Coordinates of C-alpha atoms in Angstrom, one line a residue:
Chain A
X1076 CA 99.9 114.7 117.9
X1077 CA 102.9 116.5 119.4
X1078 CA 105.5 118.2 117.4
X1079 CA 108.2 116.0 118.9
X1080 CA 106.5 112.9 117.7
X1081 CA 106.2 114.3 114.3
X1082 CA 109.9 115.2 114.1
X1083 CA 110.8 111.8 115.4
X1084 CA 108.7 110.1 112.8
X1085 CA 110.3 112.2 110.0
X1086 CA 113.8 111.3 111.3
X1087 CA 112.9 107.6 111.2
X1088 CA 111.7 107.9 107.7
X1089 CA 114.9 109.6 106.6
X1090 CA 116.9 106.9 108.4
X1091 CA 114.9 104.2 106.6
X1092 CA 115.7 105.8 103.2
X1093 CA 119.4 106.0 104.1
X1094 CA 119.6 102.4 105.2
X1095 CA 117.7 101.3 102.0
X1096 CA 120.1 103.4 99.8
X1097 CA 123.1 101.8 101.5
X1098 CA 121.6 98.3 101.0
X1099 CA 120.7 98.9 97.4
X1100 CA 124.2 100.4 96.7
X1101 CA 125.9 97.4 98.4
X1102 CA 123.9 94.9 96.5
X1103 CA 124.5 96.5 93.2
X1104 CA 128.2 96.8 94.0
X1105 CA 128.5 93.0 94.2
X1106 CA 126.7 92.6 90.8
X1107 CA 129.1 91.1 88.4
X1108 CA 129.1 94.0 85.9
X1109 CA 131.8 96.4 85.0
X1110 CA 130.4 99.8 84.4
X1111 CA 133.2 100.9 82.2
X1112 CA 133.0 97.8 80.1
X1113 CA 129.3 98.2 79.5
X1114 CA 129.6 101.9 78.6
X1115 CA 132.4 101.4 76.1
X1116 CA 131.2 98.0 74.6
X1117 CA 133.1 94.9 73.6
X1118 CA 135.7 96.5 71.5
X1119 CA 137.1 98.9 74.1
X1120 CA 140.9 99.1 74.4
X1121 CA 142.4 98.4 77.8
X1122 CA 143.8 102.0 77.9
X1123 CA 140.4 103.6 77.3
X1124 CA 138.8 101.2 79.9
X1125 CA 141.4 102.2 82.5
X1126 CA 140.9 105.9 81.6
X1127 CA 137.1 105.7 82.0
X1128 CA 137.4 103.7 85.2
X1129 CA 139.5 106.3 86.9
X1130 CA 137.2 109.0 85.5
X1131 CA 134.2 107.3 87.0
X1132 CA 136.1 106.7 90.2
X1133 CA 135.6 102.9 90.0
X1134 CA 138.9 102.3 91.8
X1135 CA 138.0 104.3 94.8
X1136 CA 137.0 102.7 98.1
X1137 CA 133.3 101.7 98.3
X1138 CA 132.3 104.2 100.9
X1139 CA 133.7 107.0 98.8
X1140 CA 131.8 105.7 95.8
X1141 CA 128.6 105.5 97.9
X1142 CA 129.1 109.1 99.2
X1143 CA 129.5 110.4 95.7
X1144 CA 126.4 108.5 94.5
X1145 CA 124.4 109.6 97.5
X1146 CA 125.3 113.2 97.1
X1147 CA 124.1 113.1 93.5
X1148 CA 120.9 111.2 94.4
X1149 CA 120.2 113.8 97.1
X1150 CA 119.9 116.5 94.4
X1151 CA 117.8 114.2 92.2
X1152 CA 120.6 113.0 89.9
X1153 CA 120.5 109.3 89.5
X1154 CA 123.1 109.1 86.7
X1155 CA 122.9 108.0 83.1
X1156 CA 121.3 104.8 82.1
X1157 CA 123.9 102.3 80.6
X1158 CA 121.2 101.0 78.3
X1159 CA 119.6 104.1 76.8
X1160 CA 122.3 106.7 77.7
X1161 CA 119.4 108.9 79.0
X1162 CA 119.3 110.4 82.5
X1163 CA 117.8 107.7 84.8
X1164 CA 115.9 110.0 87.2
X1165 CA 113.2 111.5 84.8
X1166 CA 112.8 108.1 83.1
X1167 CA 112.1 106.4 86.4
X1168 CA 109.8 109.1 87.7
X1169 CA 107.7 108.9 84.5
X1170 CA 107.5 105.1 85.0
X1171 CA 106.6 105.6 88.6
X1172 CA 103.7 107.9 87.6
X1173 CA 102.2 105.1 85.5
X1174 CA 102.6 102.6 88.3
X1175 CA 101.0 105.0 90.7
X1176 CA 98.0 105.3 88.4
X1177 CA 97.7 101.6 88.5
X1178 CA 98.1 101.5 92.3
X1179 CA 95.7 104.3 93.1
X1180 CA 93.0 103.0 90.8
X1181 CA 93.4 99.5 92.4
X1182 CA 93.1 101.0 95.9
X1183 CA 89.9 102.9 94.9
X1184 CA 88.4 99.7 93.4
X1185 CA 89.4 97.8 96.5
X1186 CA 87.8 100.3 98.9
X1187 CA 84.5 100.4 97.0
X1188 CA 84.3 96.6 96.9
X1189 CA 86.0 95.4 100.1
X1190 CA 84.5 97.7 102.7
X1191 CA 80.8 96.9 102.0
X1192 CA 81.6 93.2 101.7
X1193 CA 83.6 93.2 104.9
X1194 CA 80.7 94.9 106.8
X1195 CA 78.2 92.5 105.2
X1196 CA 80.3 89.5 106.4
X1197 CA 80.5 90.9 109.9
X1198 CA 76.8 91.5 110.1
X1199 CA 76.0 88.0 108.9
X1200 CA 78.7 86.4 111.0
X1201 CA 78.6 82.6 110.6
X1202 CA 75.9 82.7 107.9
X1203 CA 76.2 81.8 104.2
X1204 CA 77.3 85.3 103.1
X1205 CA 80.0 85.4 105.7
X1206 CA 81.3 82.0 104.7
X1207 CA 81.2 82.9 101.0
X1208 CA 83.1 86.1 101.6
X1209 CA 85.7 84.4 103.8
X1210 CA 86.2 81.6 101.2
X1211 CA 86.7 84.1 98.4
X1212 CA 89.1 86.0 100.5
X1213 CA 91.1 82.9 101.3
X1214 CA 91.5 82.1 97.6
X1215 CA 92.4 85.8 96.9
X1216 CA 95.4 85.7 99.3
X1217 CA 96.5 82.3 98.3
X1218 CA 97.1 83.0 94.6
X1219 CA 100.3 84.6 93.6
X1220 CA 99.9 87.7 91.4
X1221 CA 101.2 86.0 88.3
X1222 CA 98.6 83.2 88.6
X1223 CA 95.7 85.7 89.2
X1224 CA 96.9 87.8 86.3
X1225 CA 97.2 84.9 83.9
X1226 CA 93.9 83.3 84.8
X1227 CA 92.1 86.6 84.5
X1228 CA 93.7 87.3 81.1
X1229 CA 92.7 83.8 80.1
X1230 CA 89.1 84.4 81.0
X1231 CA 88.5 88.1 80.2
X1232 CA 90.8 88.6 77.2
X1233 CA 91.5 85.2 75.6
X1234 CA 88.1 83.5 76.0
X1235 CA 85.5 86.3 76.3
X1236 CA 87.4 89.0 74.4
X1237 CA 86.1 91.7 76.7
X1238 CA 89.4 93.4 77.4
X1239 CA 92.7 93.9 75.7
X1240 CA 95.3 91.4 77.0
X1241 CA 98.4 93.6 77.2
X1242 CA 99.7 97.0 76.5
X1243 CA 99.4 100.5 77.9
X1244 CA 97.6 103.5 76.6
X1245 CA 97.8 106.7 78.6
X1246 CA 94.3 107.7 79.8
X1247 CA 95.3 111.4 79.1
X1248 CA 95.6 110.7 75.4
X1249 CA 92.8 108.3 74.9
X1250 CA 90.6 108.0 77.9
X1251 CA 88.4 105.1 76.9
X1252 CA 91.2 102.9 75.5
X1253 CA 93.4 103.8 78.5
X1254 CA 90.8 102.6 81.0
X1255 CA 90.2 99.4 79.0
X1256 CA 93.9 98.7 79.0
X1257 CA 94.2 99.4 82.7
X1258 CA 91.2 97.2 83.6
X1259 CA 92.9 93.8 83.7
X1260 CA 95.9 94.9 85.7
X1261 CA 93.7 96.9 88.1
X1262 CA 91.4 93.9 88.5
X1263 CA 94.4 91.6 89.3
X1264 CA 95.8 93.9 91.9
X1265 CA 92.4 94.5 93.4
X1266 CA 91.5 90.8 93.8
X1267 CA 94.4 90.4 96.2
X1268 CA 93.9 93.7 98.0
X1269 CA 90.2 93.1 98.3
X1270 CA 90.8 89.8 100.0
X1271 CA 93.1 91.4 102.4
X1272 CA 91.1 94.5 103.3
X1273 CA 87.8 92.5 103.4
X1274 CA 89.3 90.2 106.1
X1275 CA 90.5 93.2 108.1
X1276 CA 87.2 95.0 107.7
X1277 CA 85.3 92.0 108.9
X1278 CA 87.3 91.4 112.1
X1279 CA 87.5 95.1 113.0
X1280 CA 83.7 95.5 112.5
X1281 CA 83.1 92.4 114.7
X1282 CA 85.3 94.0 117.4
X1283 CA 83.6 97.3 117.3
X1284 CA 80.1 95.8 117.3
X1285 CA 80.9 94.1 120.6
X1286 CA 82.1 97.3 122.2
X1287 CA 80.3 99.2 125.0
X1288 CA 79.7 102.3 123.0
X1289 CA 77.7 100.4 120.4
X1290 CA 75.7 98.8 123.1
X1291 CA 75.1 102.3 124.6
X1292 CA 74.0 103.7 121.2
X1293 CA 71.6 100.8 120.8
X1294 CA 70.2 101.2 124.3
X1295 CA 69.7 104.9 123.6
X1296 CA 67.2 103.7 121.0
X1297 CA 69.1 105.0 118.0
X1298 CA 68.0 103.5 114.7
X1299 CA 70.1 100.5 113.7
X1300 CA 71.3 102.3 110.5
X1301 CA 72.7 105.2 112.6
X1302 CA 74.4 102.8 114.9
X1303 CA 76.0 100.9 112.1
X1304 CA 77.1 103.7 109.8
X1305 CA 77.7 106.7 112.2
X1306 CA 79.2 104.8 115.1
X1307 CA 80.5 101.4 114.1
X1308 CA 81.7 101.9 110.6
X1309 CA 83.6 105.0 111.4
X1310 CA 85.6 103.3 114.1
X1311 CA 86.1 100.1 112.2
X1312 CA 87.5 102.0 109.2
X1313 CA 90.5 103.5 111.1
X1314 CA 92.7 100.4 111.2
X1315 CA 91.9 99.8 107.5
X1316 CA 93.9 103.0 106.8
X1317 CA 97.0 101.3 108.2
X1318 CA 96.4 98.1 106.4
X1319 CA 96.1 99.9 103.1
X1320 CA 99.4 101.7 103.7
X1321 CA 101.1 98.4 104.5
X1322 CA 99.6 97.0 101.3
X1323 CA 101.3 99.7 99.3
X1324 CA 104.5 97.8 100.1
X1325 CA 102.9 94.7 98.7
X1326 CA 101.6 96.7 95.7
X1327 CA 105.0 98.0 94.8
X1328 CA 106.4 94.5 94.8
X1329 CA 103.3 93.2 93.0
X1330 CA 103.6 95.7 90.2
X1331 CA 106.9 94.2 89.2
X1332 CA 105.1 91.0 88.1
X1333 CA 101.9 92.6 86.9
X1334 CA 103.6 95.2 84.8
X1335 CA 105.8 92.5 83.3
X1336 CA 102.8 90.3 82.4
X1337 CA 100.6 93.1 81.0
X1338 CA 103.5 95.0 79.4
X1339 CA 102.8 98.3 81.3
X1340 CA 105.8 100.6 81.1
X1341 CA 105.8 101.3 84.9
X1342 CA 108.6 101.3 87.4
X1343 CA 108.3 97.5 88.0
X1344 CA 108.9 96.7 84.4
X1345 CA 111.6 99.4 84.2
X1346 CA 113.3 97.7 87.1
X1347 CA 112.9 94.2 85.6
X1348 CA 114.5 95.4 82.4
X1349 CA 117.3 97.1 84.3
X1350 CA 118.0 93.9 86.3
X1351 CA 118.1 91.7 83.2
X1352 CA 120.4 94.1 81.3
X1353 CA 122.5 94.8 84.5
X1354 CA 121.9 98.6 84.1
X1355 CA 123.3 99.6 87.5
X1356 CA 122.1 103.2 87.7
X1357 CA 118.6 102.2 86.7
X1358 CA 118.5 99.3 89.2
X1359 CA 119.7 101.7 92.0
X1360 CA 117.2 104.4 91.1
X1361 CA 114.3 102.0 90.6
X1362 CA 114.8 100.1 93.9
X1363 CA 115.5 103.3 95.9
X1364 CA 112.4 105.1 94.5
X1365 CA 110.2 102.1 95.2
X1366 CA 111.4 101.7 98.8
X1367 CA 111.2 105.5 99.4
X1368 CA 107.7 105.6 98.1
X1369 CA 106.8 102.8 100.6
X1370 CA 108.5 104.5 103.5
X1371 CA 106.7 107.8 102.8
X1372 CA 103.3 106.2 102.4
X1373 CA 103.7 104.5 105.8
X1374 CA 104.7 107.9 107.3
X1375 CA 101.6 109.5 105.8
X1376 CA 99.4 106.7 107.0
X1377 CA 100.7 107.1 110.6
X1378 CA 100.0 110.9 110.3
X1379 CA 96.5 110.3 109.0
X1380 CA 95.9 107.8 111.7
X1381 CA 97.0 110.2 114.4
X1382 CA 94.9 113.0 113.0
X1383 CA 91.8 110.8 112.5
X1384 CA 91.9 109.0 115.9
X1385 CA 91.8 111.6 118.6
X1386 CA 92.4 109.0 121.3
X1387 CA 95.9 108.3 120.0
X1388 CA 98.6 110.3 121.8
X1389 CA 102.1 109.5 120.8
X1390 CA 105.0 110.7 123.0
Chain B
X441 CA 101.2 69.0 121.8
X442 CA 98.8 66.1 120.9
X443 CA 96.0 68.0 122.5
X444 CA 96.8 71.0 120.3
X445 CA 96.8 68.8 117.2
X446 CA 93.4 67.3 118.1
X447 CA 92.0 70.8 118.6
X448 CA 93.4 71.8 115.2
X449 CA 91.7 68.8 113.6
X450 CA 88.4 69.5 115.2
X451 CA 87.9 72.7 113.3
X452 CA 86.8 72.3 109.7
X453 CA 89.5 74.7 108.3
X454 CA 92.2 72.9 110.3
X455 CA 91.1 69.5 109.1
X456 CA 90.9 70.5 105.5
X457 CA 94.3 72.2 105.8
X458 CA 95.9 69.1 107.3
X459 CA 94.4 66.8 104.6
X460 CA 95.6 69.1 101.8
X461 CA 99.1 69.3 103.4
X462 CA 99.3 65.5 103.6
X463 CA 98.4 65.4 99.9
X464 CA 101.2 67.9 99.1
X465 CA 103.6 65.9 101.3
X466 CA 102.7 62.7 99.5
X467 CA 103.3 64.4 96.1
X468 CA 106.7 65.5 97.3
X469 CA 107.7 62.1 98.7
X470 CA 106.2 59.7 96.3
X471 CA 105.4 62.0 93.3
X472 CA 108.0 60.6 90.9
X473 CA 107.3 57.0 91.9
X474 CA 103.5 57.4 91.4
X475 CA 103.5 59.6 88.3
X476 CA 101.9 57.8 85.4
X477 CA 104.5 59.0 82.9
X478 CA 108.1 60.2 83.0
X479 CA 107.9 64.0 83.3
X480 CA 110.2 64.5 80.3
X481 CA 108.5 61.9 78.0
X482 CA 107.8 63.7 74.7
X483 CA 104.8 62.5 72.7
X484 CA 104.4 64.4 69.4
X485 CA 101.1 62.8 68.6
X486 CA 99.7 64.0 72.0
X487 CA 100.6 67.6 71.7
X488 CA 98.0 69.8 73.5
X489 CA 95.9 66.8 74.3
X490 CA 92.9 67.8 76.3
X491 CA 92.3 66.3 79.7
X492 CA 91.0 62.8 79.3
X493 CA 91.7 59.1 80.2
X494 CA 95.2 59.2 78.6
X495 CA 96.4 62.4 80.3
X496 CA 94.2 63.2 83.2
X497 CA 95.1 66.8 83.3
X498 CA 96.0 67.1 79.6
X499 CA 99.3 67.4 77.8
X500 CA 101.6 70.4 77.0
X501 CA 103.2 71.7 73.9
X502 CA 105.6 68.6 73.7
X503 CA 102.9 66.2 74.6
X504 CA 104.3 65.8 78.1
X505 CA 101.8 64.6 80.7
X506 CA 100.9 67.6 82.9
X507 CA 99.8 65.5 85.9
X508 CA 103.2 63.7 86.0
X509 CA 105.0 67.0 85.6
X510 CA 103.0 68.5 88.5
X511 CA 103.7 65.4 90.7
X512 CA 107.4 65.5 90.0
X513 CA 107.5 69.3 90.2
X514 CA 106.1 69.3 93.7
X515 CA 109.6 68.3 94.9
X516 CA 111.3 71.3 93.2
X517 CA 108.7 73.7 94.6
X518 CA 107.5 72.9 98.1
X519 CA 110.7 71.8 99.8
X520 CA 112.4 74.9 98.5
X521 CA 109.7 77.1 100.1
X522 CA 110.1 75.2 103.4
X523 CA 113.8 75.6 103.5
X524 CA 113.6 79.3 102.7
X525 CA 111.0 79.8 105.4
X526 CA 113.1 77.8 107.9
X527 CA 116.3 79.7 107.3
X528 CA 114.5 83.1 107.2
X529 CA 112.6 82.3 110.4
X530 CA 115.6 81.0 112.3
X531 CA 117.6 84.1 111.4
X532 CA 114.8 86.4 112.2
X533 CA 114.1 84.7 115.5
X534 CA 117.7 85.0 116.6
X535 CA 117.8 88.7 115.6
X536 CA 114.5 89.3 117.4
X537 CA 115.4 87.5 120.6
X538 CA 118.9 89.0 120.6
X539 CA 117.5 92.5 120.1
X540 CA 115.0 92.0 123.0
X541 CA 117.8 90.6 125.2
X542 CA 120.1 93.5 124.6
X543 CA 117.4 96.1 125.1
X544 CA 117.9 99.8 125.3
X545 CA 119.7 101.6 122.6
X546 CA 121.0 98.5 120.8
X547 CA 117.5 97.2 120.6
X548 CA 116.3 100.5 119.2
X549 CA 119.1 100.6 116.6
X550 CA 118.6 97.0 115.5
X551 CA 114.9 97.3 115.2
X552 CA 115.0 100.6 113.3
X553 CA 117.4 99.1 110.8
X554 CA 115.2 96.1 110.7
X555 CA 112.2 98.3 109.9
X556 CA 114.2 100.0 107.2
X557 CA 114.8 96.7 105.6
X558 CA 111.1 95.9 105.7
X559 CA 110.6 99.1 103.6
X560 CA 111.9 97.1 100.6
X561 CA 109.1 95.0 99.1
X562 CA 109.9 91.3 99.6
X563 CA 109.8 90.5 95.9
X564 CA 112.1 93.5 95.0
X565 CA 114.7 92.5 97.6
X566 CA 114.6 88.9 96.5
X567 CA 115.0 89.9 92.8
X568 CA 117.9 92.2 93.7
X569 CA 119.6 89.4 95.6
X570 CA 119.1 86.8 93.0
X571 CA 120.4 89.1 90.3
X572 CA 123.5 89.5 92.4
X573 CA 123.9 85.9 93.4
X574 CA 123.0 84.5 90.0
X575 CA 119.8 82.8 88.8
X576 CA 118.9 79.4 90.2
X577 CA 116.8 77.6 92.7
X578 CA 119.2 77.6 95.6
X579 CA 120.0 81.3 95.2
X580 CA 116.3 82.0 95.1
X581 CA 115.9 80.2 98.4
X582 CA 118.6 82.3 100.0
X583 CA 117.0 85.5 98.6
X584 CA 113.6 84.5 100.0
X585 CA 115.1 83.7 103.4
X586 CA 116.8 87.1 103.6
X587 CA 113.6 88.8 102.5
X588 CA 111.7 87.0 105.3
X589 CA 114.1 87.5 108.2
X590 CA 113.2 91.2 109.1
X591 CA 109.4 90.4 109.4
X592 CA 110.2 87.4 111.6
X593 CA 112.6 89.4 113.7
X594 CA 109.9 92.0 114.4
X595 CA 107.3 89.3 115.4
X596 CA 109.8 87.5 117.6
X597 CA 111.0 90.6 119.3
X598 CA 107.5 91.7 120.4
X599 CA 107.0 88.3 122.1
X600 CA 110.6 88.1 123.4
X601 CA 110.2 91.5 125.1
X602 CA 107.7 89.9 127.5
X603 CA 109.9 86.9 128.1
X604 CA 112.8 89.1 128.8
X605 CA 111.0 90.4 131.9
X606 CA 110.2 87.0 133.3
X607 CA 111.8 85.9 136.5
X608 CA 113.7 83.0 135.0
X609 CA 115.5 85.2 132.6
X610 CA 116.3 87.7 135.3
X611 CA 117.6 84.8 137.4
X612 CA 119.8 83.6 134.5
X613 CA 121.2 87.1 134.2
X614 CA 121.8 87.3 137.9
X615 CA 123.5 83.8 137.8
X616 CA 125.9 85.4 135.3
X617 CA 125.0 83.1 132.4
X618 CA 126.5 84.1 129.0
X619 CA 124.4 86.0 126.5
X620 CA 124.2 83.1 124.0
X621 CA 123.1 80.8 126.8
X622 CA 120.3 83.2 127.8
X623 CA 119.2 83.8 124.2
X624 CA 119.3 80.2 123.0
X625 CA 118.5 78.2 126.1
X626 CA 116.3 80.5 128.1
X627 CA 114.5 82.8 125.8
X628 CA 114.2 81.1 122.4
X629 CA 112.4 78.0 123.6
X630 CA 109.7 80.2 125.2
X631 CA 109.0 82.2 122.0
X632 CA 108.8 79.1 119.8
X633 CA 105.0 78.8 119.6
X634 CA 104.3 82.2 117.9
X635 CA 107.3 81.7 115.6
X636 CA 106.0 78.3 114.5
X637 CA 102.6 79.8 113.7
X638 CA 104.0 82.8 111.9
X639 CA 106.3 80.5 109.9
X640 CA 103.6 78.2 108.9
X641 CA 101.6 81.0 107.4
X642 CA 104.8 82.3 105.8
X643 CA 105.4 79.1 104.0
X644 CA 102.5 79.9 101.8
X645 CA 104.1 83.3 100.9
X646 CA 107.4 81.4 100.3
X647 CA 105.6 79.0 97.9
X648 CA 104.2 82.0 96.0
X649 CA 107.4 84.0 96.0
X650 CA 109.5 81.0 94.9
X651 CA 107.0 80.3 92.1
X652 CA 107.0 84.0 91.1
X653 CA 110.8 84.1 90.9
X654 CA 110.8 81.0 88.7
X655 CA 108.0 82.5 86.6
X656 CA 110.2 85.6 86.1
X657 CA 113.0 83.3 85.0
X658 CA 115.4 83.8 87.9
X659 CA 114.4 80.9 90.2
X660 CA 114.2 77.3 89.2
X661 CA 115.6 76.7 85.7
X662 CA 114.3 74.4 82.9
X663 CA 114.0 71.5 82.5
X664 CA 112.7 71.4 86.1
X665 CA 109.0 71.1 86.2
X666 CA 108.7 73.7 89.0
X667 CA 105.1 75.0 89.1
X668 CA 105.8 78.7 88.4
X669 CA 108.0 77.7 85.5
X670 CA 105.2 75.5 84.2
X671 CA 102.8 78.5 84.2
X672 CA 105.4 80.7 82.4
X673 CA 105.8 78.0 79.8
X674 CA 102.1 77.5 79.3
X675 CA 101.3 81.2 78.9
X676 CA 102.4 81.2 75.3
X677 CA 100.0 78.4 74.5
X678 CA 97.1 79.4 76.6
X679 CA 95.0 79.7 73.5
X680 CA 95.5 76.0 72.5
X681 CA 95.9 74.5 75.9
X682 CA 94.4 76.5 78.8
X683 CA 94.7 73.4 81.0
X684 CA 98.5 73.7 80.9
X685 CA 97.9 77.0 82.8
X686 CA 95.1 76.0 85.1
X687 CA 96.7 72.8 86.5
X688 CA 100.0 74.3 87.9
X689 CA 98.1 77.4 89.1
X690 CA 95.7 75.2 91.0
X691 CA 98.6 73.3 92.5
X692 CA 100.2 76.5 93.7
X693 CA 96.9 77.8 95.1
X694 CA 96.1 74.6 96.9
X695 CA 99.5 74.4 98.5
X696 CA 99.4 78.0 99.6
X697 CA 95.8 77.5 101.0
X698 CA 96.9 74.4 102.8
X699 CA 99.7 76.2 104.7
X700 CA 97.4 79.2 105.4
X701 CA 94.6 77.0 106.8
X702 CA 97.0 75.0 109.0
X703 CA 98.7 78.2 110.2
X704 CA 95.4 79.9 111.0
X705 CA 94.1 76.8 112.6
X706 CA 97.2 76.5 114.8
X707 CA 96.7 80.1 115.9
X708 CA 93.1 79.5 116.8
X709 CA 93.9 76.2 118.6
X710 CA 96.5 78.0 120.7
X711 CA 94.1 80.8 121.6
X712 CA 90.8 79.1 122.1
X713 CA 89.3 82.2 123.7
X714 CA 89.5 84.2 120.4
X715 CA 86.5 82.9 118.5
X716 CA 86.7 84.6 115.2

């Protein structure tokens, strides 16, 4: 991995975040909401409205407003929430940490389940286990999150009473209860991710098993276990890194629905509330933080891929 | 074309996909004519009636027949997803081919901006757009189309780059044809196959995304019996009437599976070498 490639990758990430910030700002500019009106409430006099508008710079050209907003965002100041009158930044970051807990746990569960199943399907290609795994994967990717979430809640919370249906308890305060409350959301996210990763794992493994170096390893007389785990699995796992990074984008979109359904105070729910109450600073902060998280994850995945796979040389 | 279709039908997945798709199409076309009840017919004696001979899939909190609502609701779910995919794919294809045609720095600039747009999760972008445009089915369609365009642009561009180097495109440039002629008449027709396949698979995402937007209350509005809306409605009563939840969920899943199967089947049928 050359330094130039690394620098280029960072510049692209920065460019991505800038474009996203412009887009988010542009979309929220068109929103039919008057910041001054929402700050002062229904009974504001026209004079005080005009005064606040000029103080907030609402009459300035859009690019000037964007520049002012971007400068504040750059130093981490996302403004004051119109709904709660609290600074938006810390609120959104706290929400993001809860969402990340959900996301990271789901990815861990996914890896533990999907990688062995994908390998199994590849080894038993065309047999019953393979067909079963592929069928389940098909259903997994064909169900929208809200359907999976609702059906799982119906089964595990409403019918069997194994898990609490909604709510969030911080695992730092009460570990047991926290885990129980996280179980349903994590399960929902994992079902979809597992389907995705399992399919990828299977096809990568099939590719690798057909390769010359695996044939060479077998001809050398290595035990099958060594061939599979030391040679095949290692190489097949690489592309899975990329798939998981791409899935983070899905995850961040998916958490909007899942947090809404399970009442988890994460960034998705915060954004949903911001959208329904037309709280502009919160919408801007939430959307920008989400997209930036995604862009950064992708950059990290590219770096990891370059470090892990010595064959890859970017120029 | 016919040969391709036969090859699609020969595979079990392709065959099942086509059959499911025909079923969905039938529901969209003849759903309201074939439905046993009117979708809004309220029957207070039949509230939460379990599935049986009167209501095959049960009844909801107003005693409305769920099967009838599903059949009529097909028309407010599936065509919307198709239109959204079509608009998004068309826009993406034109951007992708255009970018490949321009090449060089313009191509680089367009694709980097395109990639940046892809950094916004589809659902988030769609939600932001709908909140700007206003709630409703047609705005949800536009939002989904916009969310889909960057992905399609990227897929199309990678194919179009090859086409760009073909002799017939070079000849057209040498003849002095206009840019729009080259993009629309020379390049686009030759990247159609991958676009069609990608779009078919994307319809299933569009179905899910549209249902999700309706579920969140910003897509189709009541009293439409859109499937995502039906799930949102039934959630409050999942204790008394779980069938109200399961039926529309199943309809969404089957539709998404149908488009997935046909899309995958088409891809396999086009590349017979790749036996996976």
